[in-house]
Coordinates of C-alpha atoms and ligand atoms in Angstrom, one line a residue:
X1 CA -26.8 -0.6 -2.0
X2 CA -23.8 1.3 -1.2
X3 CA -22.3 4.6 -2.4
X4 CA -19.0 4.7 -2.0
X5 CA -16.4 7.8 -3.5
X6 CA -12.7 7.0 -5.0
X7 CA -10.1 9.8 -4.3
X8 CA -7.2 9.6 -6.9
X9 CA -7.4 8.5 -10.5
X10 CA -4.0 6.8 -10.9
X11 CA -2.5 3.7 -11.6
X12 CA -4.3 2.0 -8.1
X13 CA -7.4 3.5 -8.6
X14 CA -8.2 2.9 -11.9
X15 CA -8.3 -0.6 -10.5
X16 CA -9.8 -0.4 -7.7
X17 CA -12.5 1.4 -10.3
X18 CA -12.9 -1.5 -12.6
X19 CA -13.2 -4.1 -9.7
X20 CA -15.6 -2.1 -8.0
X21 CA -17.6 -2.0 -11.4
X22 CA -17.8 -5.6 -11.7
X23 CA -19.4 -6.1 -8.4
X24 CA -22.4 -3.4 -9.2
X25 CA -24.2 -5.3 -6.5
X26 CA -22.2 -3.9 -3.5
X27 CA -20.9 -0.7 -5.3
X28 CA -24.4 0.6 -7.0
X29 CA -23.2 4.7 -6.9
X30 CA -19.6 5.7 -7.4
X31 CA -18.1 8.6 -7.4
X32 CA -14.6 9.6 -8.6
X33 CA -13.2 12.4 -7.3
X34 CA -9.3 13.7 -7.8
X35 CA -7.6 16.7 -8.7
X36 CA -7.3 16.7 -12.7
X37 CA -10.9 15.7 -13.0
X38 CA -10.5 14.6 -17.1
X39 CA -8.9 11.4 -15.8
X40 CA -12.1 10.4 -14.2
X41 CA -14.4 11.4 -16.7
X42 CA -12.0 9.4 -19.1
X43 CA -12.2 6.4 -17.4
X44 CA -16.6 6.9 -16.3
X45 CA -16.5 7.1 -19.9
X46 CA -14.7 3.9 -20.8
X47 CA -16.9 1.7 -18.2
X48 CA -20.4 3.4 -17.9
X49 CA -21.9 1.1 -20.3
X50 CA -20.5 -1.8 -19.1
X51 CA -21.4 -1.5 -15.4
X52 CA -24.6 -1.1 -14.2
X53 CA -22.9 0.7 -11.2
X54 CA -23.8 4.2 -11.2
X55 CA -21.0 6.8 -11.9
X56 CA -20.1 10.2 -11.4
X57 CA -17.0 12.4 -11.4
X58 CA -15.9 15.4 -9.5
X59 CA -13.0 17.8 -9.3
X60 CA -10.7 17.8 -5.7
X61 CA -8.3 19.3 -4.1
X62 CA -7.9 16.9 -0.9
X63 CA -5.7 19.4 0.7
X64 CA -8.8 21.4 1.2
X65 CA -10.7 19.8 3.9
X66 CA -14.2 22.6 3.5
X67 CA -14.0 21.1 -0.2
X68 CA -13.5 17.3 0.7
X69 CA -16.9 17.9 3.9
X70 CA -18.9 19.5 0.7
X71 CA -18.3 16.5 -1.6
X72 CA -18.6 14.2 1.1
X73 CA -22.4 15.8 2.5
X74 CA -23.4 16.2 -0.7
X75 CA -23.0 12.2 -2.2
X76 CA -23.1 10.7 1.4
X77 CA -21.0 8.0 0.8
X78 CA -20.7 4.5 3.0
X79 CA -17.1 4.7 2.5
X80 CA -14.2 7.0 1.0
X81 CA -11.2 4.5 -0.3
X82 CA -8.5 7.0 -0.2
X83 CA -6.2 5.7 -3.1
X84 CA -4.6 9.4 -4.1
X85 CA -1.9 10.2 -1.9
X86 CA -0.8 9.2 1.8
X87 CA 0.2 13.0 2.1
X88 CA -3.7 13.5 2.4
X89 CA -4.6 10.5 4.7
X90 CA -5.2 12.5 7.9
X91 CA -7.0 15.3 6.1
X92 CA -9.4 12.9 4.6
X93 CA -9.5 10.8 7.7
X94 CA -11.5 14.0 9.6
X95 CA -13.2 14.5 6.7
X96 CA -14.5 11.2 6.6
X97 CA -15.1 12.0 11.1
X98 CA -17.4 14.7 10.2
X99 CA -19.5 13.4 7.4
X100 CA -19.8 9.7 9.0
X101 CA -18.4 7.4 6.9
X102 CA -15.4 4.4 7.1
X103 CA -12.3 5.2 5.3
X104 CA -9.6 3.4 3.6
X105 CA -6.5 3.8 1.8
X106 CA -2.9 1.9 1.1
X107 CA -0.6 3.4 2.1
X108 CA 0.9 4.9 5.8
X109 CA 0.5 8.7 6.0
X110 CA 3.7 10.7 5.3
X111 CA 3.9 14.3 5.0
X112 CA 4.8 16.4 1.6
X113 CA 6.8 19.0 3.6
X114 CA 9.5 16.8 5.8
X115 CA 10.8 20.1 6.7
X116 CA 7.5 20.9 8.4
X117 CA 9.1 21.7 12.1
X118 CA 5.6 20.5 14.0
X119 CA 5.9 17.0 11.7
X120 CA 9.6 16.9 12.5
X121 CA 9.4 17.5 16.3
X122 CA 7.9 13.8 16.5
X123 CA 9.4 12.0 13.8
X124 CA 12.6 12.7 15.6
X125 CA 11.0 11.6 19.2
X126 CA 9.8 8.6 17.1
X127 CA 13.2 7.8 15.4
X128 CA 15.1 7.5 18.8
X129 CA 12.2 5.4 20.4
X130 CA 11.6 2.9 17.8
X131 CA 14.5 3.1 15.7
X132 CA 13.7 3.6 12.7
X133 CA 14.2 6.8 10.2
X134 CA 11.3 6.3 7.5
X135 CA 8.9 9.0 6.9
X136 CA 6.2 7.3 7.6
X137 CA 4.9 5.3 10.0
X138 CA 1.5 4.4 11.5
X139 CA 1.2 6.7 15.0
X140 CA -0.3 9.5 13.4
X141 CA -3.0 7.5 11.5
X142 CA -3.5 5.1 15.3
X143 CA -3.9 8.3 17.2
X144 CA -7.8 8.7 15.1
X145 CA -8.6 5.1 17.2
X146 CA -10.9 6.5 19.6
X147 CA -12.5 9.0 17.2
X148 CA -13.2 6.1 14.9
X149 CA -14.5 3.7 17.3
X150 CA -16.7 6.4 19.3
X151 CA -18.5 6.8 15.7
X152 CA -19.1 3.2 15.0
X153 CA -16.4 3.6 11.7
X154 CA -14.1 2.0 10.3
X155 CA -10.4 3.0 9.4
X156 CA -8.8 0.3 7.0
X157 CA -5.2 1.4 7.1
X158 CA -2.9 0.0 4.1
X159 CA -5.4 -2.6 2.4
X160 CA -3.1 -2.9 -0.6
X161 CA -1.2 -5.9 -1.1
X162 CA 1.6 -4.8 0.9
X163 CA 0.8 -3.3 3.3
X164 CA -2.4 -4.9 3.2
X165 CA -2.5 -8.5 2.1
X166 CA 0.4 -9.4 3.6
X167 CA -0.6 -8.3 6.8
X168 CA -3.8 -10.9 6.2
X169 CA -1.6 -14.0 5.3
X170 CA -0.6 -13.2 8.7
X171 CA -3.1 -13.7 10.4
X172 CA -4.3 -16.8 8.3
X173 CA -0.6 -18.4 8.8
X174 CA -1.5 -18.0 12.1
X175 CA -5.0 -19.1 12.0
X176 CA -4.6 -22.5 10.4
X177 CA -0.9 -23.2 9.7
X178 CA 0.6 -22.3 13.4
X179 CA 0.5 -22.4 17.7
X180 CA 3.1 -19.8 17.8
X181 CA 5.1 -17.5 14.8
X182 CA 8.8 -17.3 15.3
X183 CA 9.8 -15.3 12.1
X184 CA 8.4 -13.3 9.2
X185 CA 10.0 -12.9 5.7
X186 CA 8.0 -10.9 3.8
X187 CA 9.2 -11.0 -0.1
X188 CA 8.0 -8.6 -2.9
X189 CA 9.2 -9.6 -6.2
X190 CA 8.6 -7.7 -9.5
X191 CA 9.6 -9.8 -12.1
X192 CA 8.0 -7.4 -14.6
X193 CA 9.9 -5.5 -17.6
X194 CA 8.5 -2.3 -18.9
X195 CA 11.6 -1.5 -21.6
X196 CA 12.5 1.8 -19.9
X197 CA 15.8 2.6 -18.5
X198 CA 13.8 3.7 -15.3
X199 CA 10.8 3.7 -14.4
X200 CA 8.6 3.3 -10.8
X201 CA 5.6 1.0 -10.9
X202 CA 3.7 3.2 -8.8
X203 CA 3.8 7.0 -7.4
X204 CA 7.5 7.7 -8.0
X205 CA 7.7 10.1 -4.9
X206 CA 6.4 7.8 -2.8
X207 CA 8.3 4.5 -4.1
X208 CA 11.8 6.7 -4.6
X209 CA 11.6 8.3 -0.8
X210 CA 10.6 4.6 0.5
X211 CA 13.4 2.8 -1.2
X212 CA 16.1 5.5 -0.6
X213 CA 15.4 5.5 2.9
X214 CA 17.4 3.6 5.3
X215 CA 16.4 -0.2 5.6
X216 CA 15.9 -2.2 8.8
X217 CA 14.3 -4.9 10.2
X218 CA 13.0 -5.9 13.9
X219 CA 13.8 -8.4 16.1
X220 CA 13.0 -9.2 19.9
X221 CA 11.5 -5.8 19.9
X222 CA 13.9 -3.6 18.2
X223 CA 14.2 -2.0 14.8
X224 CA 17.7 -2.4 13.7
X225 CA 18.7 0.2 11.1
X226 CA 21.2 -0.3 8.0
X227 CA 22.0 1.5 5.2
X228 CA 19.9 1.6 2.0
X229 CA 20.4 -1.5 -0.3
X230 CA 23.2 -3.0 2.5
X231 CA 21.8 -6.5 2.7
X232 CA 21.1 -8.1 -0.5
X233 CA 20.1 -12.1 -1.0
X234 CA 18.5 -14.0 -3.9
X235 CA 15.6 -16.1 -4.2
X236 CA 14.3 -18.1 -7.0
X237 CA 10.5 -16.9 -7.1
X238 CA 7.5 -19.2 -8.6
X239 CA 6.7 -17.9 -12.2
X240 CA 9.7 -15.3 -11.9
X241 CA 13.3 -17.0 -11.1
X242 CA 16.4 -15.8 -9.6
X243 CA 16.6 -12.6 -8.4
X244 CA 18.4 -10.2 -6.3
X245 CA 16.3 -8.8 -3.8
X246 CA 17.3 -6.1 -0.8
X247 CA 16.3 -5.6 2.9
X248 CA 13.9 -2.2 3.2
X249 CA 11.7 -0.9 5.9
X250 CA 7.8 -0.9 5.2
X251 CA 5.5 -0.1 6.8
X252 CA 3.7 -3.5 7.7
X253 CA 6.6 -4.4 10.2
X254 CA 5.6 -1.7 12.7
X255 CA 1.3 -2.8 12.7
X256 CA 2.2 -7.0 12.8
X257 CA 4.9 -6.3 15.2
X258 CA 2.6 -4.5 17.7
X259 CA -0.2 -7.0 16.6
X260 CA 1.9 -10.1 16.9
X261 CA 4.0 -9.6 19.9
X262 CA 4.9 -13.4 19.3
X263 CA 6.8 -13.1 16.3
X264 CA 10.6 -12.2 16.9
X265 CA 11.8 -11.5 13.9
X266 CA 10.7 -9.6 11.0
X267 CA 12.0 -8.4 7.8
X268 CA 11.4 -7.1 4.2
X269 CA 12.9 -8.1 0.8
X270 CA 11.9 -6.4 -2.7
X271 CA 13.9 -7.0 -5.7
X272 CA 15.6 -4.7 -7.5
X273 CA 17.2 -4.7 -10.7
X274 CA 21.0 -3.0 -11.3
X275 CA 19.8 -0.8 -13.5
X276 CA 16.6 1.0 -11.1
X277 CA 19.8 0.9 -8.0
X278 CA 22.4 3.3 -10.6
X279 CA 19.6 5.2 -11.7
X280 CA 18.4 6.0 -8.3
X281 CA 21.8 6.4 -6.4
X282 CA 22.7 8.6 -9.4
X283 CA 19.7 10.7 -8.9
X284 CA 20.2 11.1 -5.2
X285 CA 23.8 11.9 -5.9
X286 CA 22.7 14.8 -7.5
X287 CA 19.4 16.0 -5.6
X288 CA 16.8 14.9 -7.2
X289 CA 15.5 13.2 -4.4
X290 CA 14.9 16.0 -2.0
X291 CA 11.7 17.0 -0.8
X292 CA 13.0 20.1 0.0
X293 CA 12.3 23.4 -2.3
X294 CA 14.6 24.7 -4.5
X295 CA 14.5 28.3 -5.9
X296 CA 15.0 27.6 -10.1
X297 CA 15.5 30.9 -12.1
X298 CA 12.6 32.8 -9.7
X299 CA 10.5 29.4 -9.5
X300 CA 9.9 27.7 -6.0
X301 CA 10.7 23.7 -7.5
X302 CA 10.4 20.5 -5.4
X303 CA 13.7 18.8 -7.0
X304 CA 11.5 14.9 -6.5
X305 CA 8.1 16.3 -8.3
X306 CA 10.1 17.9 -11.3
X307 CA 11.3 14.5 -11.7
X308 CA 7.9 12.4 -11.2
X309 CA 6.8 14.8 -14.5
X310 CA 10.0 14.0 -16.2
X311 CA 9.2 10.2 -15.4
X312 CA 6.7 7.5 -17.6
X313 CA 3.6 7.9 -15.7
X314 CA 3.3 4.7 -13.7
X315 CA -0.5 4.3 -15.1
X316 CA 0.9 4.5 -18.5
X317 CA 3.1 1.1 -18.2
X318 CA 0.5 -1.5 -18.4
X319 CA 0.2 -2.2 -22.1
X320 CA 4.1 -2.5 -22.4
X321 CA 4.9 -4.3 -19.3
X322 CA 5.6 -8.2 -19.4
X323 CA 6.5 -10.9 -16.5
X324 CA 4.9 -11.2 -13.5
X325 CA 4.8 -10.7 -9.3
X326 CA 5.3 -12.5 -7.0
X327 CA 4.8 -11.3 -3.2
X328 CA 4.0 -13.7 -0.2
X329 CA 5.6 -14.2 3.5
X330 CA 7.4 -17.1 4.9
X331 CA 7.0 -18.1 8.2
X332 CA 8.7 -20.7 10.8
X333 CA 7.3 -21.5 14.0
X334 CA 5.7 -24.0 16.2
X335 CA 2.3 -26.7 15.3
X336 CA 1.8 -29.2 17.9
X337 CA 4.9 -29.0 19.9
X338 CA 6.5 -29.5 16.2
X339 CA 8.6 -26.5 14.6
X340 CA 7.8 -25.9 10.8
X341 CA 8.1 -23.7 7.7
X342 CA 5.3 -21.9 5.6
X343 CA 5.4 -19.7 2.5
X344 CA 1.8 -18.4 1.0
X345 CA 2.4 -15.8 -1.8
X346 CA 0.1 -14.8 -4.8
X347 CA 1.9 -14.4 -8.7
X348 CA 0.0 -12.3 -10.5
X349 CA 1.0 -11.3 -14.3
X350 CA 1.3 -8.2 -15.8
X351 CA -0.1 -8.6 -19.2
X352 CA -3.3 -10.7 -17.8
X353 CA -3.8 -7.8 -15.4
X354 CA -3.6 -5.4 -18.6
X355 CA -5.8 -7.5 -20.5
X356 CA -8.4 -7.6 -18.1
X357 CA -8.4 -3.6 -16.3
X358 CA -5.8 -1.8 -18.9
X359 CA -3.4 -1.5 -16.3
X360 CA -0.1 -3.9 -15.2
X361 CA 0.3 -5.7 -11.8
X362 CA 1.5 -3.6 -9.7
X363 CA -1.2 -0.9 -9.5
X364 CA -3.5 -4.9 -10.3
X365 CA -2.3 -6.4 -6.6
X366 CA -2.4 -2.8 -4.7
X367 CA -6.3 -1.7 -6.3
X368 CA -7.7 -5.5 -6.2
X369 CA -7.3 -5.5 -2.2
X370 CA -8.7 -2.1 -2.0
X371 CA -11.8 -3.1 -3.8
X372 CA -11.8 -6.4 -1.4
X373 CA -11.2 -4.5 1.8
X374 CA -13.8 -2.1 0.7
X375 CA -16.6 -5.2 0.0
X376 CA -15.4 -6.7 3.7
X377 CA -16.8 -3.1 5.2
X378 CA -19.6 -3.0 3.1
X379 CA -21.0 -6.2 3.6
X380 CA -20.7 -5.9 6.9
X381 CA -18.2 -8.8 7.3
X382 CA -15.5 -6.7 9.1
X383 CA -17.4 -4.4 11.9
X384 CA -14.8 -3.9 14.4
X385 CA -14.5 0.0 14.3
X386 CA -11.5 2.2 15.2
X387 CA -8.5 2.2 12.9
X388 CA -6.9 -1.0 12.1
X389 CA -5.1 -2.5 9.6
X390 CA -5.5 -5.9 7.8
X391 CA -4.0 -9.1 9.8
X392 CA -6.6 -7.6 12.6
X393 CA -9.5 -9.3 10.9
X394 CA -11.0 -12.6 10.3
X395 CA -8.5 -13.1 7.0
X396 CA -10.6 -15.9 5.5
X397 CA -13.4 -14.0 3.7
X398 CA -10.7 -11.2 2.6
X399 CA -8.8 -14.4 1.2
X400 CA -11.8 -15.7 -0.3
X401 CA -12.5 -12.2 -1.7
X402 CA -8.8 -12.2 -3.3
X403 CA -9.2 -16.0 -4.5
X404 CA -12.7 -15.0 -6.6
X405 CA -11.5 -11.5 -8.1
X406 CA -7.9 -11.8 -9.0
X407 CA -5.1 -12.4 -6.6
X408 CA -5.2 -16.6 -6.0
X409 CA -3.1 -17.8 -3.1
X410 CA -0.3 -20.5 -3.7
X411 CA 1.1 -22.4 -0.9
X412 CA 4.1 -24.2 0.1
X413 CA 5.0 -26.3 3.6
X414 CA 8.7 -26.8 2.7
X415 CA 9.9 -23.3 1.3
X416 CA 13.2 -22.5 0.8
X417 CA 14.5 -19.8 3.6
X418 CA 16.0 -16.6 3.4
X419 CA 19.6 -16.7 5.3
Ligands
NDP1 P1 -0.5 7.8 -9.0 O1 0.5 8.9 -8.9 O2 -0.6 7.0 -10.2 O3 -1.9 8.4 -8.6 C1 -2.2 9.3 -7.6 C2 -3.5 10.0 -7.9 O4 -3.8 10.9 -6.8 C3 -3.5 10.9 -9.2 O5 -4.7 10.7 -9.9 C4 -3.4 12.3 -8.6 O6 -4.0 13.3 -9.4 C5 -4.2 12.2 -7.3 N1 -3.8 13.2 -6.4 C6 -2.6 13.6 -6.0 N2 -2.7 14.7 -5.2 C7 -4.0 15.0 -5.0 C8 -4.7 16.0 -4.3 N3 -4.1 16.9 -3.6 N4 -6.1 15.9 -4.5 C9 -6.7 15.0 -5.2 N5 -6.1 14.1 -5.9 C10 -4.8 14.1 -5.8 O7 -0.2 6.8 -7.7 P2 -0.5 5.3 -7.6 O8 -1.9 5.0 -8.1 O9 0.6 4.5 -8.2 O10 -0.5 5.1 -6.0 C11 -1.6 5.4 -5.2 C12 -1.3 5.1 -3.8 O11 -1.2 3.7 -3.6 C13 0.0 5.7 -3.2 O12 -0.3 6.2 -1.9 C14 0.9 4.6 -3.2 O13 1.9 4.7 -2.2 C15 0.0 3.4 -2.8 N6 0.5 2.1 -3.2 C16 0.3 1.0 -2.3 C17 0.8 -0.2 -2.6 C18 0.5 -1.3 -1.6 O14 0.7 -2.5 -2.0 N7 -0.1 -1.1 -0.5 C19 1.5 -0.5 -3.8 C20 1.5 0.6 -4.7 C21 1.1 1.8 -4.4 P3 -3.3 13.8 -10.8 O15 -3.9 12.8 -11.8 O16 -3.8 15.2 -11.0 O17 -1.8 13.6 -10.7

């Protein structure tokens, strides 16, 4: 018996939604909560007679933290899966303090207003100590530790796929395949087509300002920073092919690197097609990436948000997208005084994610771990409170979890390397 509230309604948690409804045993009451409030009751509609999980619907601002304690006292849920925006994470994080329940979400907080002069004043400390200039990263979200583990709660930070699952082949490479990790690759390939000119798989503020941003990667302890799309390789993915794929930062680097100390070098790939890179360097070119307010004939506009409404709706891709993913880590290191090589991945397609949830595989791999992490709380399988993220738990029954409902590992002992 578990009552459990969704914030968002987009392309992730319409997911997480239909997973959750398939396991009506854990998740018997769910309540869906976001700010246009027809999307939920749309989507209640579409599974209420097909679920004997229990749901209901509810209008929220989560900006407004007296709205999100009224919600939260009134439905008392176990846990609040956070799958709306990471500009809300920390909002929802003392909301979930106040009312007593374990929270979750997938993605690092990052604040709407960069120009915030509070927000700024440690980013910048932050830049020049670690190194890197992303806008978000995971010290805000670690400072709530203590609150979380004085309360008995949980915090699941980024239990998407990555962050999230990623994190958990992590610490199963490291639980069955290896002594010691040298390196991390992680790859993230979308092999899907959608027949726009351009379009973002998920939130395109989020995914724009993450892959304009300046890459790096970390090794021996340091972030080394490069230009956007600098370093560029390509890798012929399982149930994809050759692709070009770029170094970013995410998020993920800074948790495993303070997690696994051992591990001196790590870096992130996700592919890109020509077309997305023009699009985007043309739209930075001209502004449309800013964050920052713009006065249009008398009317305050964020130049990024007029563009998300001018953009297909990321939820609205699934019944025209085609191909597949493919996202996974590859590892050397050291077994038995012997070095060796490791690659576990999942390749998930879009049009048997659409068939099954109505949606295509990007928002499939991000909501599925959601729903998973969510079941580890629930049951009781992952207790250790404060805030963590994934490759801090057991990673066999979240495997196991991802094996059963959707994302199957593949596996490979002689993988080819990234130079
Ligand atoms: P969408 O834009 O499709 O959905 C966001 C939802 O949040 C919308 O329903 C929106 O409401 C709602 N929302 C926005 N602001 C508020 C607010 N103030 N109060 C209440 N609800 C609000 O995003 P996605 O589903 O694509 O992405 C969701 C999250 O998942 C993002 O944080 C993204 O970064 C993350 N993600 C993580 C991945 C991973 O692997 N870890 C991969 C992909 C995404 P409305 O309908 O009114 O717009």
């Amino acid at each position: 018996m578990s009552r459990v509230i969704i914030i968002g309604c987009g392309g992730v948690a319409k997911v997480a939604i239909h997973k959750c409804c398939q396991h009506p045993e854990v998740f018997t009451d769910l309540l869906i909560a976001s700010r246009t409030v027809s999307k939920c009751d749309e989507i209640k509609e579409k599974l209420e007679n097909k679920t004997k999980t229990k749901i209901s619907t509810a209008q929220i601002d989560a900006n407004d933290f007296d709205a999100l304690v009224k919600l939260f006292k009134e439905f008392k849920p176990e846990i609040v899966l956070n799958l709306g925006m990471p500009y809300q994470n920390l909002i929802i994080m003392d909301a979930c303090l106040e009312c007593n329940c374990h929270y979750l979400d997938t993605a690092a907080y990052e604040p709407e207003n960069v120009d915030d002069p509070v927000w700024r004043e440690r980013y910048e400390k932050r830049r020049k100590e670690k190194g890197f200039a992303a806008y978000f990263d995971y010290g805000f979200q670690w400072d709530y530790m203590e609150k979380f583990e004085k309360k008995g709660l949980i915090a699941l930070l980024g239990c998407g796929f990555d962050p999230g699952v990623t994190q958990a082949y992590v610490a199963y490479a490291k639980k069955h395949e290896f002594d010691v990790i040298d390196t991390l690759d992680i790859l993230d390939c979308n092999g899907g087509d959608h027949g726009y000119p351009f379009a973002t798989n998920f939130n395109p503020e989020i995914n724009l300002r993450e892959v304009s941003s300046p890459a790096s990667y970390y090794e021996d302890g340091i972030w080394y920073e490069i230009p956007a799309m600098s370093v560029k390789r390509q890798y012929n993915f399982d149930g994809v092919g050759m692709k070009d794929m770029y170094m970013l930062h995410h998020e993920e680097t800074e948790s495993i690197a303070k997690n696994y100390p051992e591990i001196k070098r790590i870096r992130f790939y996700m592919t890109f097609g020509q077309s997305y890179i023009n699009h985007m360097n043309c739209l930075e070119d001209v502004g449309m990436l800013s964050t920052t307010p713009i006065d249009f004939n008398g009317t305050k506009i964020i130049p990024i948000q007029f563009l998300k409404a001018l953009l297909p709706d990321p939820a609205s891709l699934g019944p025209r997208t085609v191909g597949k993913t493919n996202i996974g880590c590859i590892f050397t290191g050291k077994k038995d005084g012997k070095e060796k090589k490791y690659y576990i991945y999942n390749v998930c397609d879009h049009q048997e994610s659409y068939k099954e949830v109505e949606s295509q595989a990007v928002s499939y791999t991000t909501g599925v771990p959601a729903m998973c992490g969510a079941m580890m709380i629930l049951n009781k399988i992952w207790t250790k409170p404060g805030t963590h993220t994934c490759e801090e738990y057991d990673p066999d029954p979240f495997i196991d979890a991802l094996n059963k409902y959707g994302l199957p590992i593949r596996e490979s002992h002689d993988p080819v390397m990234v130079d």
